[in-house]
């Protein structure tokens, strides 16, 4: 099959959506399919922030060996990442697609690139599969959320089949008029580098990072919706009992400056370690230094960083929000109410003080995450694409 992915968020931007479709595409390519990505052009600063080379041709490049066609775009002010672009759906992908001859188009979002996907599906007469990765209202002002939910449903009603990382997201779309067939499909997680550490290895990784006590970890964008502030408030409670505790927070984002100020205000700036962007290899080392993973995002549909924590045998404490309950089994982690830093601190303390519980949950997490391998998820997508193509031919 020839598969064209359209996404408003993609490489080199730090984004879970981009990472997951790149992982899926690489696996499908390995299985003999042809894959292309249509995405916005990004600023040179976005490439520099992730230590990637700016392409000689901003309209076309390769991402891990796979072709990417770039649409002209402009910066979106006040985006959660500070890197987001709005692509202009001017049909500039059509020349490439005419020669590529896609069998199926897979749209990942309902904005500029998503509009290009709608036009391309009509232009080339091929099935349109859609994935809604996130609750759209999490990224818009309160007064516009109802309208955006209706828009979301309207957009995905143009697709032949629609998936989401968790079933409740599709149910919420149906509340606003979504009528097309669909089901939940998990995102894949590329986890070869993320393996459990022995106690001795964990101690060595801590020493390499200059850590001397219990270690908590957050991995992801430092956006407001990620609620890293809740982790810092929980840290302030835990620091009274665990004087050498450290919370590692990776990545960059619009909330970064405010989070650093909060740490100072709460007196835990010396217990915080903001790493900035890390390569996958460095990220693997950080996971192996952590005792517990903490994730209080109120917008995530699955969280690949959570899957990485599980793969390294690290139990988690997550917010009972959006898709996280679907991916936080009781044997591998705890759920607490969104924004409740005291409850978060209580569960973190339990895991830090009970090594047997921590090890038992970590082992269960490692076993649980195997179901999200790229090989297994690619098999699901192959069937979805074949079914969509067959329906289009009937």
mmCIF file of C-alpha atoms in Angstrom:
data_model
loop_
_atom_site.group_PDB
_atom_site.id
_atom_site.type_symbol
_atom_site.label_atom_id
_atom_site.label_comp_id
_atom_site.label_asym_id
_atom_site.label_seq_id
_atom_site.Cartn_x
_atom_site.Cartn_y
_atom_site.Cartn_z
ATOM 1 C CA UNK A 1 0.000 0.000 0.000
ATOM 2 C CA UNK A 2 0.948 3.629 -0.502
ATOM 3 C CA UNK A 3 0.009 5.652 2.591
ATOM 4 C CA UNK A 4 0.056 9.445 2.925
ATOM 5 C CA UNK A 5 0.047 10.873 6.458
ATOM 6 C CA UNK A 6 -1.125 14.457 6.960
ATOM 7 C CA UNK A 7 -0.333 16.111 10.294
ATOM 8 C CA UNK A 8 -0.232 19.655 11.683
ATOM 9 C CA UNK A 9 2.325 18.475 14.278
ATOM 10 C CA UNK A 10 5.426 16.709 13.043
ATOM 11 C CA UNK A 11 9.197 16.412 13.050
ATOM 12 C CA UNK A 12 11.255 18.382 14.072
ATOM 13 C CA UNK A 13 8.696 19.787 16.530
ATOM 14 C CA UNK A 14 8.670 18.088 19.935
ATOM 15 C CA UNK A 15 5.293 16.367 19.704
ATOM 16 C CA UNK A 16 3.849 13.013 20.657
ATOM 17 C CA UNK A 17 1.618 12.983 17.560
ATOM 18 C CA UNK A 18 4.576 13.429 15.240
ATOM 19 C CA UNK A 19 6.608 10.798 17.054
ATOM 20 C CA UNK A 20 3.866 8.172 16.911
ATOM 21 C CA UNK A 21 3.079 8.524 13.200
ATOM 22 C CA UNK A 22 6.788 8.484 12.395
ATOM 23 C CA UNK A 23 7.176 5.252 14.380
ATOM 24 C CA UNK A 24 4.141 3.731 12.637
ATOM 25 C CA UNK A 25 5.367 4.836 9.222
ATOM 26 C CA UNK A 26 8.823 3.369 9.757
ATOM 27 C CA UNK A 27 7.325 0.020 10.736
ATOM 28 C CA UNK A 28 4.921 0.022 7.774
ATOM 29 C CA UNK A 29 7.836 0.871 5.479
ATOM 30 C CA UNK A 30 9.812 -2.015 6.960
ATOM 31 C CA UNK A 31 6.839 -4.236 6.134
ATOM 32 C CA UNK A 32 6.994 -3.215 2.456
ATOM 33 C CA UNK A 33 4.567 -0.294 2.266
ATOM 34 C CA UNK A 34 5.364 3.169 0.866
ATOM 35 C CA UNK A 35 4.870 6.122 3.203
ATOM 36 C CA UNK A 36 4.956 9.907 2.817
ATOM 37 C CA UNK A 37 4.242 12.705 5.294
ATOM 38 C CA UNK A 38 2.608 16.068 4.598
ATOM 39 C CA UNK A 39 3.386 18.607 7.324
ATOM 40 C CA UNK A 40 4.040 22.326 7.913
ATOM 41 C CA UNK A 41 7.368 23.982 7.229
ATOM 42 C CA UNK A 42 9.095 24.777 10.516
ATOM 43 C CA UNK A 43 11.357 27.630 11.516
ATOM 44 C CA UNK A 44 15.104 27.104 11.644
ATOM 45 C CA UNK A 45 14.976 27.663 15.418
ATOM 46 C CA UNK A 46 12.748 24.576 15.823
ATOM 47 C CA UNK A 47 15.389 22.403 14.167
ATOM 48 C CA UNK A 48 18.107 23.962 16.311
ATOM 49 C CA UNK A 49 16.151 23.369 19.516
ATOM 50 C CA UNK A 50 16.111 19.633 18.800
ATOM 51 C CA UNK A 51 19.691 19.499 17.465
ATOM 52 C CA UNK A 52 18.590 18.701 13.907
ATOM 53 C CA UNK A 53 19.945 20.122 10.676
ATOM 54 C CA UNK A 54 17.794 22.605 8.771
ATOM 55 C CA UNK A 55 16.986 21.153 5.317
ATOM 56 C CA UNK A 56 18.514 22.585 2.171
ATOM 57 C CA UNK A 57 15.019 22.576 0.640
ATOM 58 C CA UNK A 58 12.397 23.711 3.190
ATOM 59 C CA UNK A 59 9.621 22.247 1.016
ATOM 60 C CA UNK A 60 10.985 18.670 1.040
ATOM 61 C CA UNK A 61 13.201 16.561 3.270
ATOM 62 C CA UNK A 62 13.634 13.096 4.708
ATOM 63 C CA UNK A 63 12.663 12.198 8.275
ATOM 64 C CA UNK A 64 14.493 9.034 9.311
ATOM 65 C CA UNK A 65 14.603 7.983 5.667
ATOM 66 C CA UNK A 66 10.955 8.745 4.843
ATOM 67 C CA UNK A 67 9.869 11.622 2.559
ATOM 68 C CA UNK A 68 8.249 14.733 4.033
ATOM 69 C CA UNK A 69 6.476 17.296 1.856
ATOM 70 C CA UNK A 70 6.248 20.676 3.608
ATOM 71 C CA UNK A 71 3.389 23.154 3.238
ATOM 72 C CA UNK A 72 4.009 26.902 3.604
ATOM 73 C CA UNK A 73 3.053 27.984 7.106
ATOM 74 C CA UNK A 74 3.118 30.782 9.652
ATOM 75 C CA UNK A 75 3.850 30.853 13.369
ATOM 76 C CA UNK A 76 0.935 30.443 15.796
ATOM 77 C CA UNK A 77 1.395 32.932 18.673
ATOM 78 C CA UNK A 78 0.967 31.606 22.216
ATOM 79 C CA UNK A 79 0.979 27.946 21.163
ATOM 80 C CA UNK A 80 1.671 25.465 24.007
ATOM 81 C CA UNK A 81 5.011 24.479 22.474
ATOM 82 C CA UNK A 82 6.042 27.844 21.079
ATOM 83 C CA UNK A 83 6.854 25.893 17.878
ATOM 84 C CA UNK A 84 3.408 25.296 16.335
ATOM 85 C CA UNK A 85 2.704 26.423 12.783
ATOM 86 C CA UNK A 86 -0.509 26.903 10.805
ATOM 87 C CA UNK A 87 -0.061 25.379 7.363
ATOM 88 C CA UNK A 88 -1.636 26.985 4.318
ATOM 89 C CA UNK A 89 -3.690 24.312 2.507
ATOM 90 C CA UNK A 90 -2.868 25.586 -0.968
ATOM 91 C CA UNK A 91 -2.575 22.224 -2.732
ATOM 92 C CA UNK A 92 1.208 22.368 -2.878
ATOM 93 C CA UNK A 93 1.381 18.693 -1.879
ATOM 94 C CA UNK A 94 -0.616 17.600 -4.937
ATOM 95 C CA UNK A 95 2.267 17.461 -7.411
ATOM 96 C CA UNK A 96 4.130 14.979 -5.216
ATOM 97 C CA UNK A 97 0.958 13.014 -4.461
ATOM 98 C CA UNK A 98 0.115 12.744 -8.168
ATOM 99 C CA UNK A 99 3.318 10.765 -8.728
ATOM 100 C CA UNK A 100 3.109 8.969 -5.377
ATOM 101 C CA UNK A 101 -0.461 7.728 -6.124
ATOM 102 C CA UNK A 102 -1.654 7.123 -2.542
ATOM 103 C CA UNK A 103 -4.008 4.226 -1.842
ATOM 104 C CA UNK A 104 -5.166 5.842 1.403
ATOM 105 C CA UNK A 105 -4.793 9.198 3.141
ATOM 106 C CA UNK A 106 -4.572 9.361 6.940
ATOM 107 C CA UNK A 107 -5.272 12.742 8.531
ATOM 108 C CA UNK A 108 -4.106 13.395 12.090
ATOM 109 C CA UNK A 109 -5.631 16.816 12.816
ATOM 110 C CA UNK A 110 -8.391 19.141 11.608
ATOM 111 C CA UNK A 111 -6.490 22.348 10.865
ATOM 112 C CA UNK A 112 -4.399 23.595 7.932
ATOM 113 C CA UNK A 113 -2.725 20.305 7.000
ATOM 114 C CA UNK A 114 -5.988 18.538 7.783
ATOM 115 C CA UNK A 115 -7.784 20.716 5.227
ATOM 116 C CA UNK A 116 -5.122 19.792 2.685
ATOM 117 C CA UNK A 117 -5.902 16.132 3.462
ATOM 118 C CA UNK A 118 -9.621 16.647 2.756
ATOM 119 C CA UNK A 119 -8.818 18.278 -0.592
ATOM 120 C CA UNK A 120 -6.289 15.564 -1.475
ATOM 121 C CA UNK A 121 -8.708 12.713 -0.723
ATOM 122 C CA UNK A 122 -11.309 14.285 -3.030
ATOM 123 C CA UNK A 123 -8.743 15.176 -5.680
ATOM 124 C CA UNK A 124 -7.280 11.668 -5.919
ATOM 125 C CA UNK A 125 -10.442 9.727 -5.073
ATOM 126 C CA UNK A 126 -8.938 7.695 -2.237
ATOM 127 C CA UNK A 127 -10.274 6.719 1.216
ATOM 128 C CA UNK A 128 -9.696 9.151 4.078
ATOM 129 C CA UNK A 129 -8.892 7.671 7.490
ATOM 130 C CA UNK A 130 -8.755 10.041 10.448
ATOM 131 C CA UNK A 131 -7.267 9.976 13.932
ATOM 132 C CA UNK A 132 -8.320 12.418 16.623
ATOM 133 C CA UNK A 133 -5.405 12.485 19.037
ATOM 134 C CA UNK A 134 -6.699 14.864 21.678
ATOM 135 C CA UNK A 135 -9.720 16.643 23.136
ATOM 136 C CA UNK A 136 -9.702 19.826 21.069
ATOM 137 C CA UNK A 137 -11.234 21.975 23.815
ATOM 138 C CA UNK A 138 -8.127 21.593 25.981
ATOM 139 C CA UNK A 139 -6.333 24.076 23.726
ATOM 140 C CA UNK A 140 -8.962 26.799 23.297
ATOM 141 C CA UNK A 141 -10.496 29.473 25.561
ATOM 142 C CA UNK A 142 -13.534 28.459 27.606
ATOM 143 C CA UNK A 143 -16.016 30.443 25.508
ATOM 144 C CA UNK A 144 -15.023 28.676 22.288
ATOM 145 C CA UNK A 145 -14.819 25.067 23.466
ATOM 146 C CA UNK A 146 -18.352 24.043 22.515
ATOM 147 C CA UNK A 147 -17.878 25.438 19.031
ATOM 148 C CA UNK A 148 -14.527 23.677 18.633
ATOM 149 C CA UNK A 149 -16.004 20.348 19.704
ATOM 150 C CA UNK A 150 -18.700 20.731 17.032
ATOM 151 C CA UNK A 151 -16.047 21.659 14.490
ATOM 152 C CA UNK A 152 -14.046 18.578 15.461
ATOM 153 C CA UNK A 153 -17.094 16.357 14.862
ATOM 154 C CA UNK A 154 -17.832 18.116 11.562
ATOM 155 C CA UNK A 155 -14.283 17.644 10.306
ATOM 156 C CA UNK A 156 -14.018 13.961 11.177
ATOM 157 C CA UNK A 157 -17.410 13.277 9.593
ATOM 158 C CA UNK A 158 -15.555 13.745 6.282
ATOM 159 C CA UNK A 159 -13.505 10.616 7.018
ATOM 160 C CA UNK A 160 -14.416 7.052 6.109
ATOM 161 C CA UNK A 161 -13.131 5.665 9.406
ATOM 162 C CA UNK A 162 -11.870 7.413 12.551
ATOM 163 C CA UNK A 163 -9.736 6.293 15.460
ATOM 164 C CA UNK A 164 -8.666 7.821 18.759
ATOM 165 C CA UNK A 165 -6.189 6.603 21.374
ATOM 166 C CA UNK A 166 -9.031 6.126 23.877
ATOM 167 C CA UNK A 167 -12.694 5.250 23.350
ATOM 168 C CA UNK A 168 -14.182 8.060 25.433
ATOM 169 C CA UNK A 169 -12.796 10.638 22.999
ATOM 170 C CA UNK A 170 -14.907 9.129 20.211
ATOM 171 C CA UNK A 171 -17.923 9.075 22.544
ATOM 172 C CA UNK A 172 -17.437 12.788 23.234
ATOM 173 C CA UNK A 173 -17.314 13.467 19.500
ATOM 174 C CA UNK A 174 -20.623 11.626 19.039
ATOM 175 C CA UNK A 175 -22.177 13.995 21.588
ATOM 176 C CA UNK A 176 -21.497 16.792 19.089
ATOM 177 C CA UNK A 177 -22.749 15.070 15.939
ATOM 178 C CA UNK A 178 -19.970 12.704 14.869
ATOM 179 C CA UNK A 179 -21.542 9.737 13.030
ATOM 180 C CA UNK A 180 -18.796 7.831 11.206
ATOM 181 C CA UNK A 181 -17.524 4.352 12.194
ATOM 182 C CA UNK A 182 -14.499 4.256 14.464
ATOM 183 C CA UNK A 183 -12.714 2.636 17.373
ATOM 184 C CA UNK A 184 -9.874 3.145 19.801
ATOM 185 C CA UNK A 185 -6.375 2.299 18.551
ATOM 186 C CA UNK A 186 -3.344 2.804 20.786
ATOM 187 C CA UNK A 187 -0.270 4.659 19.608
ATOM 188 C CA UNK A 188 2.897 2.603 19.199
ATOM 189 C CA UNK A 189 5.913 3.076 21.415
ATOM 190 C CA UNK A 190 9.479 2.552 20.186
ATOM 191 C CA UNK A 191 11.111 1.157 23.296
ATOM 192 C CA UNK A 192 14.341 -0.609 22.326
ATOM 193 C CA UNK A 193 16.423 1.906 24.283
ATOM 194 C CA UNK A 194 14.135 1.827 27.306
ATOM 195 C CA UNK A 195 14.901 -1.224 29.373
ATOM 196 C CA UNK A 196 14.682 -1.930 33.121
ATOM 197 C CA UNK A 197 17.686 -1.046 35.259
ATOM 198 C CA UNK A 198 18.971 -3.234 38.063
ATOM 199 C CA UNK A 199 19.275 -1.527 41.468
ATOM 200 C CA UNK A 200 23.017 -1.220 40.902
ATOM 201 C CA UNK A 201 22.510 0.295 37.451
ATOM 202 C CA UNK A 202 19.926 2.725 38.794
ATOM 203 C CA UNK A 203 22.378 3.847 41.479
ATOM 204 C CA UNK A 204 25.087 4.322 38.838
ATOM 205 C CA UNK A 205 22.790 6.409 36.620
ATOM 206 C CA UNK A 206 21.922 8.571 39.620
ATOM 207 C CA UNK A 207 25.589 9.131 40.391
ATOM 208 C CA UNK A 208 26.231 10.103 36.770
ATOM 209 C CA UNK A 209 23.540 12.779 37.063
ATOM 210 C CA UNK A 210 24.813 13.999 40.438
ATOM 211 C CA UNK A 211 21.739 12.725 42.308
ATOM 212 C CA UNK A 212 22.002 11.492 45.883
ATOM 213 C CA UNK A 213 18.420 10.723 46.915
ATOM 214 C CA UNK A 214 14.956 9.652 45.720
ATOM 215 C CA UNK A 215 14.299 10.663 42.127
ATOM 216 C CA UNK A 216 10.993 11.593 40.499
ATOM 217 C CA UNK A 217 10.695 12.063 36.743
ATOM 218 C CA UNK A 218 8.505 13.991 34.337
ATOM 219 C CA UNK A 219 9.134 13.717 30.590
ATOM 220 C CA UNK A 220 7.308 15.860 28.073
ATOM 221 C CA UNK A 221 6.592 19.380 26.949
ATOM 222 C CA UNK A 222 6.602 22.078 29.605
ATOM 223 C CA UNK A 223 3.159 23.324 28.605
ATOM 224 C CA UNK A 224 0.480 24.717 30.905
ATOM 225 C CA UNK A 225 -1.845 21.790 30.150
ATOM 226 C CA UNK A 226 0.832 19.317 31.298
ATOM 227 C CA UNK A 227 0.373 20.572 34.882
ATOM 228 C CA UNK A 228 4.003 20.240 35.921
ATOM 229 C CA UNK A 229 3.130 22.846 38.550
ATOM 230 C CA UNK A 230 1.224 20.119 40.412
ATOM 231 C CA UNK A 231 4.398 18.023 40.508
ATOM 232 C CA UNK A 232 6.396 20.931 41.924
ATOM 233 C CA UNK A 233 3.788 21.535 44.641
ATOM 234 C CA UNK A 234 3.891 17.825 45.537
ATOM 235 C CA UNK A 235 7.690 18.037 45.606
ATOM 236 C CA UNK A 236 7.464 20.852 48.166
ATOM 237 C CA UNK A 237 5.466 18.542 50.453
ATOM 238 C CA UNK A 238 7.799 15.590 49.957
ATOM 239 C CA UNK A 239 10.941 17.672 50.444
ATOM 240 C CA UNK A 240 10.087 18.118 54.106
ATOM 241 C CA UNK A 241 10.622 14.380 54.623
ATOM 242 C CA UNK A 242 13.011 13.523 51.773
ATOM 243 C CA UNK A 243 15.613 16.275 51.982
ATOM 244 C CA UNK A 244 17.678 15.001 49.019
ATOM 245 C CA UNK A 245 14.742 14.275 46.714
ATOM 246 C CA UNK A 246 14.981 15.483 43.095
ATOM 247 C CA UNK A 247 12.306 16.049 40.459
ATOM 248 C CA UNK A 248 13.710 15.856 36.941
ATOM 249 C CA UNK A 249 11.665 17.674 34.289
ATOM 250 C CA UNK A 250 12.740 17.345 30.668
ATOM 251 C CA UNK A 251 11.873 19.377 27.594
ATOM 252 C CA UNK A 252 10.933 22.958 26.879
ATOM 253 C CA UNK A 253 7.657 24.838 26.591
ATOM 254 C CA UNK A 254 5.650 27.967 27.200
ATOM 255 C CA UNK A 255 5.287 27.276 30.938
ATOM 256 C CA UNK A 256 9.004 26.764 31.600
ATOM 257 C CA UNK A 257 9.807 30.205 33.044
ATOM 258 C CA UNK A 258 6.752 30.134 35.307
ATOM 259 C CA UNK A 259 7.613 26.663 36.589
ATOM 260 C CA UNK A 260 11.125 27.760 37.538
ATOM 261 C CA UNK A 261 9.696 30.759 39.395
ATOM 262 C CA UNK A 262 7.237 28.491 41.226
ATOM 263 C CA UNK A 263 10.090 26.227 42.345
ATOM 264 C CA UNK A 264 11.914 29.237 43.781
ATOM 265 C CA UNK A 265 8.781 30.527 45.493
ATOM 266 C CA UNK A 266 8.171 27.136 47.132
ATOM 267 C CA UNK A 267 11.813 26.763 48.152
ATOM 268 C CA UNK A 268 12.518 23.646 46.090
ATOM 269 C CA UNK A 269 14.645 25.105 43.283
ATOM 270 C CA UNK A 270 17.621 23.050 44.523
ATOM 271 C CA UNK A 271 15.473 19.921 44.312
ATOM 272 C CA UNK A 272 14.523 20.610 40.672
ATOM 273 C CA UNK A 273 16.535 19.556 37.636
ATOM 274 C CA UNK A 274 15.309 21.089 34.365
ATOM 275 C CA UNK A 275 17.252 19.244 31.662
ATOM 276 C CA UNK A 276 15.963 20.912 28.490
ATOM 277 C CA UNK A 277 15.731 18.815 25.328
ATOM 278 C CA UNK A 278 17.360 15.380 25.543
ATOM 279 C CA UNK A 279 18.266 12.896 22.831
ATOM 280 C CA UNK A 280 16.601 9.484 23.044
ATOM 281 C CA UNK A 281 19.857 7.995 24.331
ATOM 282 C CA UNK A 282 20.173 10.588 27.108
ATOM 283 C CA UNK A 283 16.480 10.232 27.889
ATOM 284 C CA UNK A 284 16.927 6.496 28.376
ATOM 285 C CA UNK A 285 19.634 7.172 30.951
ATOM 286 C CA UNK A 286 17.394 9.604 32.832
ATOM 287 C CA UNK A 287 14.575 7.061 33.024
ATOM 288 C CA UNK A 288 16.990 4.528 34.483
ATOM 289 C CA UNK A 289 17.868 6.972 37.259
ATOM 290 C CA UNK A 290 14.230 7.525 38.258
ATOM 291 C CA UNK A 291 12.395 5.772 41.067
ATOM 292 C CA UNK A 292 8.885 6.921 40.119
ATOM 293 C CA UNK A 293 7.337 8.596 37.073
ATOM 294 C CA UNK A 294 4.824 11.398 37.740
ATOM 295 C CA UNK A 295 2.418 12.682 35.094
ATOM 296 C CA UNK A 296 -0.446 15.047 35.903
ATOM 297 C CA UNK A 297 -1.331 16.209 32.387
ATOM 298 C CA UNK A 298 -5.003 16.969 31.785
ATOM 299 C CA UNK A 299 -4.729 16.762 28.000
ATOM 300 C CA UNK A 300 -2.917 13.534 27.110
ATOM 301 C CA UNK A 301 -4.656 10.766 25.257
ATOM 302 C CA UNK A 302 -1.993 8.136 25.961
ATOM 303 C CA UNK A 303 1.485 9.602 26.586
ATOM 304 C CA UNK A 304 4.450 7.918 24.962
ATOM 305 C CA UNK A 305 6.625 9.101 27.852
ATOM 306 C CA UNK A 306 4.421 7.037 30.168
ATOM 307 C CA UNK A 307 5.027 4.001 27.937
ATOM 308 C CA UNK A 308 8.772 4.666 28.136
ATOM 309 C CA UNK A 309 8.564 4.772 31.927
ATOM 310 C CA UNK A 310 6.780 1.421 31.972
ATOM 311 C CA UNK A 311 9.399 -0.089 29.662
ATOM 312 C CA UNK A 312 12.157 0.890 32.101
ATOM 313 C CA UNK A 313 10.270 -0.737 34.964
ATOM 314 C CA UNK A 314 9.291 2.571 36.542
ATOM 315 C CA UNK A 315 5.844 2.722 38.201
ATOM 316 C CA UNK A 316 3.755 5.834 37.639
ATOM 317 C CA UNK A 317 1.352 8.173 39.362
ATOM 318 C CA UNK A 318 -0.957 9.872 36.845
ATOM 319 C CA UNK A 319 -3.927 12.213 36.743
ATOM 320 C CA UNK A 320 -7.344 10.666 36.297
ATOM 321 C CA UNK A 321 -7.864 12.718 33.139
ATOM 322 C CA UNK A 322 -8.528 12.167 29.422
ATOM 323 C CA UNK A 323 -6.898 8.942 28.204
ATOM 324 C CA UNK A 324 -4.528 8.331 31.120
ATOM 325 C CA UNK A 325 -6.915 6.028 33.050
ATOM 326 C CA UNK A 326 -6.964 3.717 30.007
ATOM 327 C CA UNK A 327 -3.173 3.435 30.175
ATOM 328 C CA UNK A 328 -2.578 3.329 33.931
ATOM 329 C CA UNK A 329 -3.455 -0.203 35.050
ATOM 330 C CA UNK A 330 -3.706 -0.597 38.808
ATOM 331 C CA UNK A 331 -0.869 -3.123 38.845
ATOM 332 C CA UNK A 332 1.547 -0.620 37.255
ATOM 333 C CA UNK A 333 0.553 2.736 38.698
ATOM 334 C CA UNK A 334 -1.811 4.937 40.677
ATOM 335 C CA UNK A 335 -4.389 7.505 39.590
ATOM 336 C CA UNK A 336 -5.170 10.687 41.513
ATOM 337 C CA UNK A 337 -7.582 13.506 40.780
ATOM 338 C CA UNK A 338 -6.324 16.242 38.439
ATOM 339 C CA UNK A 339 -4.630 19.104 40.270
ATOM 340 C CA UNK A 340 -4.548 17.321 43.641
ATOM 341 C CA UNK A 341 -0.906 17.780 44.623
ATOM 342 C CA UNK A 342 -1.481 16.415 48.149
ATOM 343 C CA UNK A 343 -2.879 13.130 46.810
ATOM 344 C CA UNK A 344 -0.025 12.980 44.335
ATOM 345 C CA UNK A 345 2.512 13.463 47.133
ATOM 346 C CA UNK A 346 0.839 10.720 49.166
ATOM 347 C CA UNK A 347 1.107 8.138 46.355
ATOM 348 C CA UNK A 348 4.658 9.171 45.520
ATOM 349 C CA UNK A 349 5.635 8.793 49.160
ATOM 350 C CA UNK A 350 4.088 5.321 49.248
ATOM 351 C CA UNK A 351 6.148 4.211 46.267
ATOM 352 C CA UNK A 352 9.342 5.832 47.533
ATOM 353 C CA UNK A 353 9.104 4.206 50.955
ATOM 354 C CA UNK A 354 7.938 0.723 49.875
ATOM 355 C CA UNK A 355 10.661 -0.731 47.668
ATOM 356 C CA UNK A 356 8.880 -4.089 47.333
ATOM 357 C CA UNK A 357 5.731 -2.383 46.019
ATOM 358 C CA UNK A 358 7.803 -0.243 43.686
ATOM 359 C CA UNK A 359 9.618 -3.250 42.251
ATOM 360 C CA UNK A 360 6.414 -5.276 41.901
ATOM 361 C CA UNK A 361 4.614 -2.481 40.067
ATOM 362 C CA UNK A 362 7.656 -1.808 37.918
ATOM 363 C CA UNK A 363 7.786 -5.437 36.784
ATOM 364 C CA UNK A 364 4.058 -5.354 35.959
ATOM 365 C CA UNK A 365 4.567 -2.148 33.982
ATOM 366 C CA UNK A 366 7.314 -3.738 31.880
ATOM 367 C CA UNK A 367 5.021 -6.627 31.001
ATOM 368 C CA UNK A 368 2.014 -4.391 30.289
ATOM 369 C CA UNK A 369 3.775 -2.110 27.794
ATOM 370 C CA UNK A 370 4.686 -4.948 25.404
ATOM 371 C CA UNK A 371 1.264 -4.698 23.754
ATOM 372 C CA UNK A 372 2.194 -1.290 22.293
ATOM 373 C CA UNK A 373 5.113 -2.433 20.140
ATOM 374 C CA UNK A 374 5.299 -0.897 16.639
ATOM 375 C CA UNK A 375 4.923 -4.370 15.144
ATOM 376 C CA UNK A 376 1.603 -5.024 16.882
ATOM 377 C CA UNK A 377 0.164 -1.572 16.228
ATOM 378 C CA UNK A 378 1.222 -1.653 12.554
ATOM 379 C CA UNK A 379 -0.756 -4.859 12.085
ATOM 380 C CA UNK A 380 -3.883 -3.034 13.274
ATOM 381 C CA UNK A 381 -3.270 -0.174 10.851
ATOM 382 C CA UNK A 382 -2.700 -2.507 7.933
ATOM 383 C CA UNK A 383 -6.139 -4.003 8.494
ATOM 384 C CA UNK A 384 -7.820 -0.605 8.937
ATOM 385 C CA UNK A 385 -6.268 0.690 5.689
ATOM 386 C CA UNK A 386 -7.157 -2.478 3.745
ATOM 387 C CA UNK A 387 -10.749 -2.324 4.976
ATOM 388 C CA UNK A 388 -11.013 1.373 4.009
ATOM 389 C CA UNK A 389 -9.629 0.673 0.528
ATOM 390 C CA UNK A 390 -11.968 -2.306 0.081
ATOM 391 C CA UNK A 391 -14.982 -0.185 1.060
ATOM 392 C CA UNK A 392 -13.895 2.458 -1.434
ATOM 393 C CA UNK A 393 -13.735 -0.115 -4.234
ATOM 394 C CA UNK A 394 -17.088 -1.720 -3.425
#
